[in-house]
Amino acid sequence: EAQVTQNPRYLITVTGKKLTVTCSQNMNHEYMSWYRQDPGLGLRQIYYSMNVEVTDKGDVPEGYKVSRKEKRNFPLILESPSPNQTSLYFCASSLSIAGVSEQYFGPGTRLTVT
Amino acid sequence: AQKITQTQPGMFVQEKEAVTLDCTYDTSDPSYGLFWYKQPSSGEMIFLIYQGSYDQQNATEGRYSLNFQKARKSANLVISASQLGDSAMYFCAMRDVDSNYQLIWGAGTKLIIKP
């Protein structure tokens, strides 16, 4: 089954404790992206990647890191999480960024930083 | 300036009625794409429909259609014969050259279908 998987689905952590949210897709997609979703703000892009070893900042990259060492994986790293990073996080992938190429979303990771 | 505006934070609609969810956008690029996604209470994001700026006809997918008015820069989603399962958040998104082809999202509309 074609899908984007994220782990963990739920995470409660404390300020400053490094964490990684994994994202993997099995569709051989070139493009991957991370978003955060906060009430009333829609989805805001954190980072994206056009291909292996190619990553770029989105609208809200501060406090986050990513890497794209393999095509299928695009982990999101919070080196020192803070309470304002409490949010719902989505990973997404698509074949390309052209035309009707829709983004496929993972199930989301709900992160709480205390 | 907001690139994507969804002016209806929430809507109540009677089951079986048609629903129109508003979306206006702002771009100077002649080539752009518009997307609608549905997010049920379970949280997943579900792609509904796409409209390209050069598409001659309004997009349709089953009960979903897009009322694309280019001159007004609007791309309203129309859901015909609404069902209880249509209750969800609905997001409009656009990508264009100004956004480096990244999706820019509206704030969403919460749709509740009443039985």
Short mmCIF file of C-alpha atoms in Angstrom, two decimals:
data_model
loop_
_atom_site.label_atom_id
_atom_site.label_comp_id
_atom_site.label_asym_id
_atom_site.label_seq_id
_atom_site.Cartn_x
_atom_site.Cartn_y
_atom_site.Cartn_z
CA GLU A 1 0.00 0.00 0.00
CA ALA A 2 1.28 3.43 -1.01
CA GLN A 3 1.72 5.48 2.12
CA VAL A 4 3.62 7.99 4.18
CA THR A 5 4.38 6.83 7.70
CA GLN A 6 5.35 8.94 10.68
CA ASN A 7 6.58 7.91 14.11
CA PRO A 8 5.75 8.50 16.81
CA ARG A 9 2.11 9.46 16.43
CA TYR A 10 1.99 11.08 19.86
CA LEU A 11 4.83 12.43 21.95
CA ILE A 12 5.00 14.34 25.20
CA THR A 13 8.44 15.61 26.09
CA VAL A 14 10.18 18.23 28.17
CA THR A 15 11.89 21.42 27.15
CA GLY A 16 15.38 20.87 25.81
CA LYS A 17 15.27 17.12 25.28
CA LYS A 18 16.29 16.36 21.71
CA LEU A 19 13.81 14.40 19.66
CA THR A 20 13.40 13.04 16.16
CA VAL A 21 10.18 12.43 14.28
CA THR A 22 10.67 9.95 11.49
CA CYS A 23 8.97 10.08 8.12
CA SER A 24 9.12 7.45 5.41
CA GLN A 25 7.36 7.06 2.06
CA ASN A 26 7.22 4.00 -0.19
CA MET A 27 6.18 5.72 -3.43
CA ASN A 28 9.63 6.67 -4.70
CA HIS A 29 8.65 10.32 -4.47
CA GLU A 30 11.27 12.96 -5.16
CA TYR A 31 9.68 15.66 -3.06
CA MET A 32 9.08 15.61 0.70
CA SER A 33 8.00 18.27 3.13
CA TRP A 34 7.30 18.92 6.80
CA TYR A 35 4.44 21.08 8.06
CA ARG A 36 3.14 22.13 11.41
CA GLN A 37 -0.52 22.78 11.98
CA ASP A 38 -1.76 25.16 14.66
CA PRO A 39 -5.38 26.21 15.25
CA GLY A 40 -6.45 29.12 13.04
CA LEU A 41 -3.18 29.15 11.12
CA GLY A 42 -3.62 26.34 8.64
CA LEU A 43 -0.49 24.43 7.68
CA ARG A 44 2.88 26.14 7.71
CA GLN A 45 5.85 24.61 6.00
CA ILE A 46 8.94 23.94 8.08
CA TYR A 47 11.37 22.38 5.58
CA TYR A 48 11.18 20.68 2.26
CA SER A 49 13.38 18.52 0.10
CA MET A 50 13.39 18.28 -3.68
CA ASN A 51 15.62 15.21 -3.72
CA VAL A 52 18.29 13.32 -1.81
CA GLU A 53 20.74 15.69 -0.10
CA VAL A 54 18.69 18.71 -1.23
CA THR A 55 16.78 20.48 1.52
CA ASP A 56 15.47 24.00 1.92
CA LYS A 57 13.78 26.14 4.53
CA GLY A 58 10.08 26.72 4.51
CA ASP A 59 8.21 29.47 6.30
CA VAL A 60 8.94 28.45 9.90
CA PRO A 61 12.30 26.61 10.03
CA GLU A 62 13.62 28.03 13.32
CA GLY A 63 14.26 25.35 15.90
CA TYR A 64 14.10 22.47 13.44
CA LYS A 65 16.55 20.46 11.38
CA VAL A 66 16.05 17.90 8.64
CA SER A 67 18.12 15.55 6.56
CA ARG A 68 17.52 13.60 3.36
CA LYS A 69 20.15 10.90 3.11
CA GLU A 70 17.85 8.45 1.37
CA LYS A 71 14.96 9.11 -0.97
CA ARG A 72 12.37 7.44 1.22
CA ASN A 73 13.22 9.04 4.58
CA PHE A 74 12.96 12.61 5.76
CA PRO A 75 13.34 12.89 9.56
CA LEU A 76 12.50 16.05 11.48
CA ILE A 77 14.84 16.86 14.34
CA LEU A 78 14.16 19.17 17.25
CA GLU A 79 17.54 19.72 18.91
CA SER A 80 16.16 21.62 21.90
CA PRO A 81 12.37 21.61 21.88
CA SER A 82 10.47 24.48 23.46
CA PRO A 83 6.79 24.80 24.43
CA ASN A 84 6.05 26.93 21.34
CA GLN A 85 6.84 23.86 19.25
CA THR A 86 3.83 22.10 20.68
CA SER A 87 1.85 21.36 17.53
CA LEU A 88 0.52 18.78 15.10
CA TYR A 89 3.21 17.85 12.57
CA PHE A 90 2.67 16.41 9.13
CA CYS A 91 5.10 14.90 6.72
CA ALA A 92 4.09 14.88 3.05
CA SER A 93 5.50 13.63 -0.21
CA SER A 94 4.73 14.00 -3.90
CA LEU A 95 6.14 12.80 -7.18
CA SER A 96 7.05 16.33 -8.14
CA ILE A 97 6.00 19.93 -7.54
CA ALA A 98 4.54 20.39 -11.00
CA GLY A 99 0.95 20.43 -12.13
CA VAL A 100 -1.58 18.21 -10.47
CA SER A 101 1.02 16.36 -8.45
CA GLU A 102 -0.82 16.08 -5.15
CA GLN A 103 0.89 15.75 -1.81
CA TYR A 104 0.35 12.58 0.16
CA PHE A 105 0.29 13.14 3.88
CA GLY A 106 1.38 11.05 6.80
CA PRO A 107 -1.06 10.50 9.69
CA GLY A 108 0.43 13.32 11.76
CA THR A 109 2.46 13.50 14.96
CA ARG A 110 0.99 15.34 17.91
CA LEU A 111 3.83 16.80 19.92
CA THR A 112 3.50 18.38 23.35
CA VAL A 113 6.52 20.11 24.89
CA THR A 114 6.18 20.92 28.59
CA ALA B 1 -0.50 39.96 2.25
CA GLN B 2 -2.48 36.75 2.57
CA LYS B 3 -2.01 34.60 -0.48
CA ILE B 4 -4.88 32.28 0.36
CA THR B 5 -7.98 33.47 2.18
CA GLN B 6 -10.77 31.33 3.48
CA THR B 7 -13.32 33.74 4.92
CA GLN B 8 -15.60 31.19 6.57
CA PRO B 9 -14.12 29.88 9.83
CA GLY B 10 -17.13 27.60 10.28
CA MET B 11 -20.33 26.54 8.55
CA PHE B 12 -23.41 24.54 9.46
CA VAL B 13 -25.29 22.90 6.61
CA GLN B 14 -28.30 20.60 6.53
CA GLU B 15 -27.66 17.10 5.25
CA LYS B 16 -28.36 16.65 1.52
CA GLU B 17 -27.94 20.35 0.79
CA ALA B 18 -25.16 21.65 -1.45
CA VAL B 19 -22.28 23.49 0.21
CA THR B 20 -19.96 26.14 -1.14
CA LEU B 21 -16.69 26.76 0.66
CA ASP B 22 -14.98 30.00 -0.30
CA CYS B 23 -11.35 30.45 -1.25
CA THR B 24 -9.70 33.50 -2.73
CA TYR B 25 -6.08 33.71 -3.70
CA ASP B 26 -3.51 36.27 -4.64
CA THR B 27 -0.83 35.74 -7.24
CA SER B 28 0.74 37.58 -10.14
CA ASP B 29 2.00 34.38 -11.70
CA PRO B 30 -0.08 33.28 -14.72
CA SER B 31 0.76 29.65 -13.97
CA TYR B 32 -0.45 28.30 -10.65
CA GLY B 33 -2.30 25.39 -9.13
CA LEU B 34 -5.09 25.29 -6.58
CA PHE B 35 -5.83 22.37 -4.27
CA TRP B 36 -8.52 21.44 -1.78
CA TYR B 37 -7.90 19.03 1.08
CA LYS B 38 -10.24 17.60 3.69
CA GLN B 39 -9.20 16.93 7.27
CA PRO B 40 -11.69 14.84 9.26
CA SER B 41 -11.63 14.81 13.04
CA SER B 42 -9.30 11.81 12.88
CA GLY B 43 -6.63 14.21 11.60
CA GLU B 44 -5.48 12.85 8.27
CA MET B 45 -5.23 15.13 5.22
CA ILE B 46 -7.18 13.89 2.21
CA PHE B 47 -6.69 15.36 -1.26
CA LEU B 48 -10.00 16.27 -2.91
CA ILE B 49 -9.51 18.22 -6.10
CA TYR B 50 -7.06 20.23 -8.19
CA GLN B 51 -7.47 23.15 -10.59
CA GLY B 52 -4.68 24.42 -12.82
CA SER B 53 -4.73 28.05 -13.88
CA TYR B 54 -4.72 27.09 -17.54
CA ASP B 55 -7.40 24.45 -17.25
CA GLN B 56 -10.28 25.38 -19.51
CA GLN B 57 -12.94 23.65 -17.48
CA ASN B 58 -13.78 23.66 -13.82
CA ALA B 59 -12.45 20.57 -12.07
CA THR B 60 -14.88 17.93 -10.86
CA GLU B 61 -14.35 14.80 -8.77
CA GLY B 62 -17.51 12.94 -7.87
CA ARG B 63 -19.56 15.16 -5.54
CA TYR B 64 -16.79 17.76 -5.45
CA SER B 65 -16.47 20.53 -8.00
CA LEU B 66 -14.46 23.68 -8.14
CA ASN B 67 -16.08 26.97 -9.08
CA PHE B 68 -13.01 28.59 -10.58
CA GLN B 69 -13.40 32.30 -11.34
CA LYS B 70 -10.02 33.43 -12.56
CA ALA B 71 -10.81 37.12 -12.91
CA ARG B 72 -12.07 37.21 -9.32
CA LYS B 73 -9.20 35.01 -8.14
CA SER B 74 -11.56 32.65 -6.44
CA ALA B 75 -11.62 28.86 -6.33
CA ASN B 76 -14.63 27.84 -4.30
CA LEU B 77 -15.25 24.20 -3.48
CA VAL B 78 -18.79 22.96 -4.07
CA ILE B 79 -19.96 19.78 -2.39
CA SER B 80 -23.21 18.49 -3.80
CA ALA B 81 -25.73 16.50 -1.75
CA SER B 82 -23.80 16.82 1.50
CA GLN B 83 -23.46 13.81 3.80
CA LEU B 84 -22.75 13.50 7.52
CA GLY B 85 -19.30 12.19 6.61
CA ASP B 86 -18.49 15.51 4.96
CA SER B 87 -18.16 17.11 8.39
CA ALA B 88 -14.50 18.10 8.56
CA MET B 89 -12.02 20.93 8.16
CA TYR B 90 -11.45 21.95 4.56
CA PHE B 91 -8.28 23.63 3.38
CA CYS B 92 -7.57 25.49 0.19
CA ALA B 93 -3.95 25.68 -0.97
CA MET B 94 -2.05 27.20 -3.87
CA ARG B 95 1.35 26.86 -5.40
CA ASP B 96 2.98 29.29 -7.79
CA VAL B 97 6.40 30.49 -8.79
CA ASP B 98 6.45 33.14 -6.03
CA SER B 99 6.18 30.40 -3.44
CA ASN B 100 8.88 28.39 -5.25
CA TYR B 101 6.09 25.94 -6.03
CA GLN B 102 5.55 25.17 -2.35
CA LEU B 103 1.96 24.88 -1.17
CA ILE B 104 0.60 27.93 0.63
CA TRP B 105 -2.39 27.10 2.79
CA GLY B 106 -5.51 28.90 3.90
CA ALA B 107 -6.61 28.82 7.53
CA GLY B 108 -9.39 26.38 6.77
CA THR B 109 -13.17 26.15 7.12
CA LYS B 110 -14.82 23.86 9.64
CA LEU B 111 -17.88 22.31 8.03
CA ILE B 112 -20.53 20.62 10.15
CA ILE B 113 -23.33 18.73 8.45
CA LYS B 114 -26.53 18.58 10.47
CA PRO B 115 -28.81 15.52 10.20
#
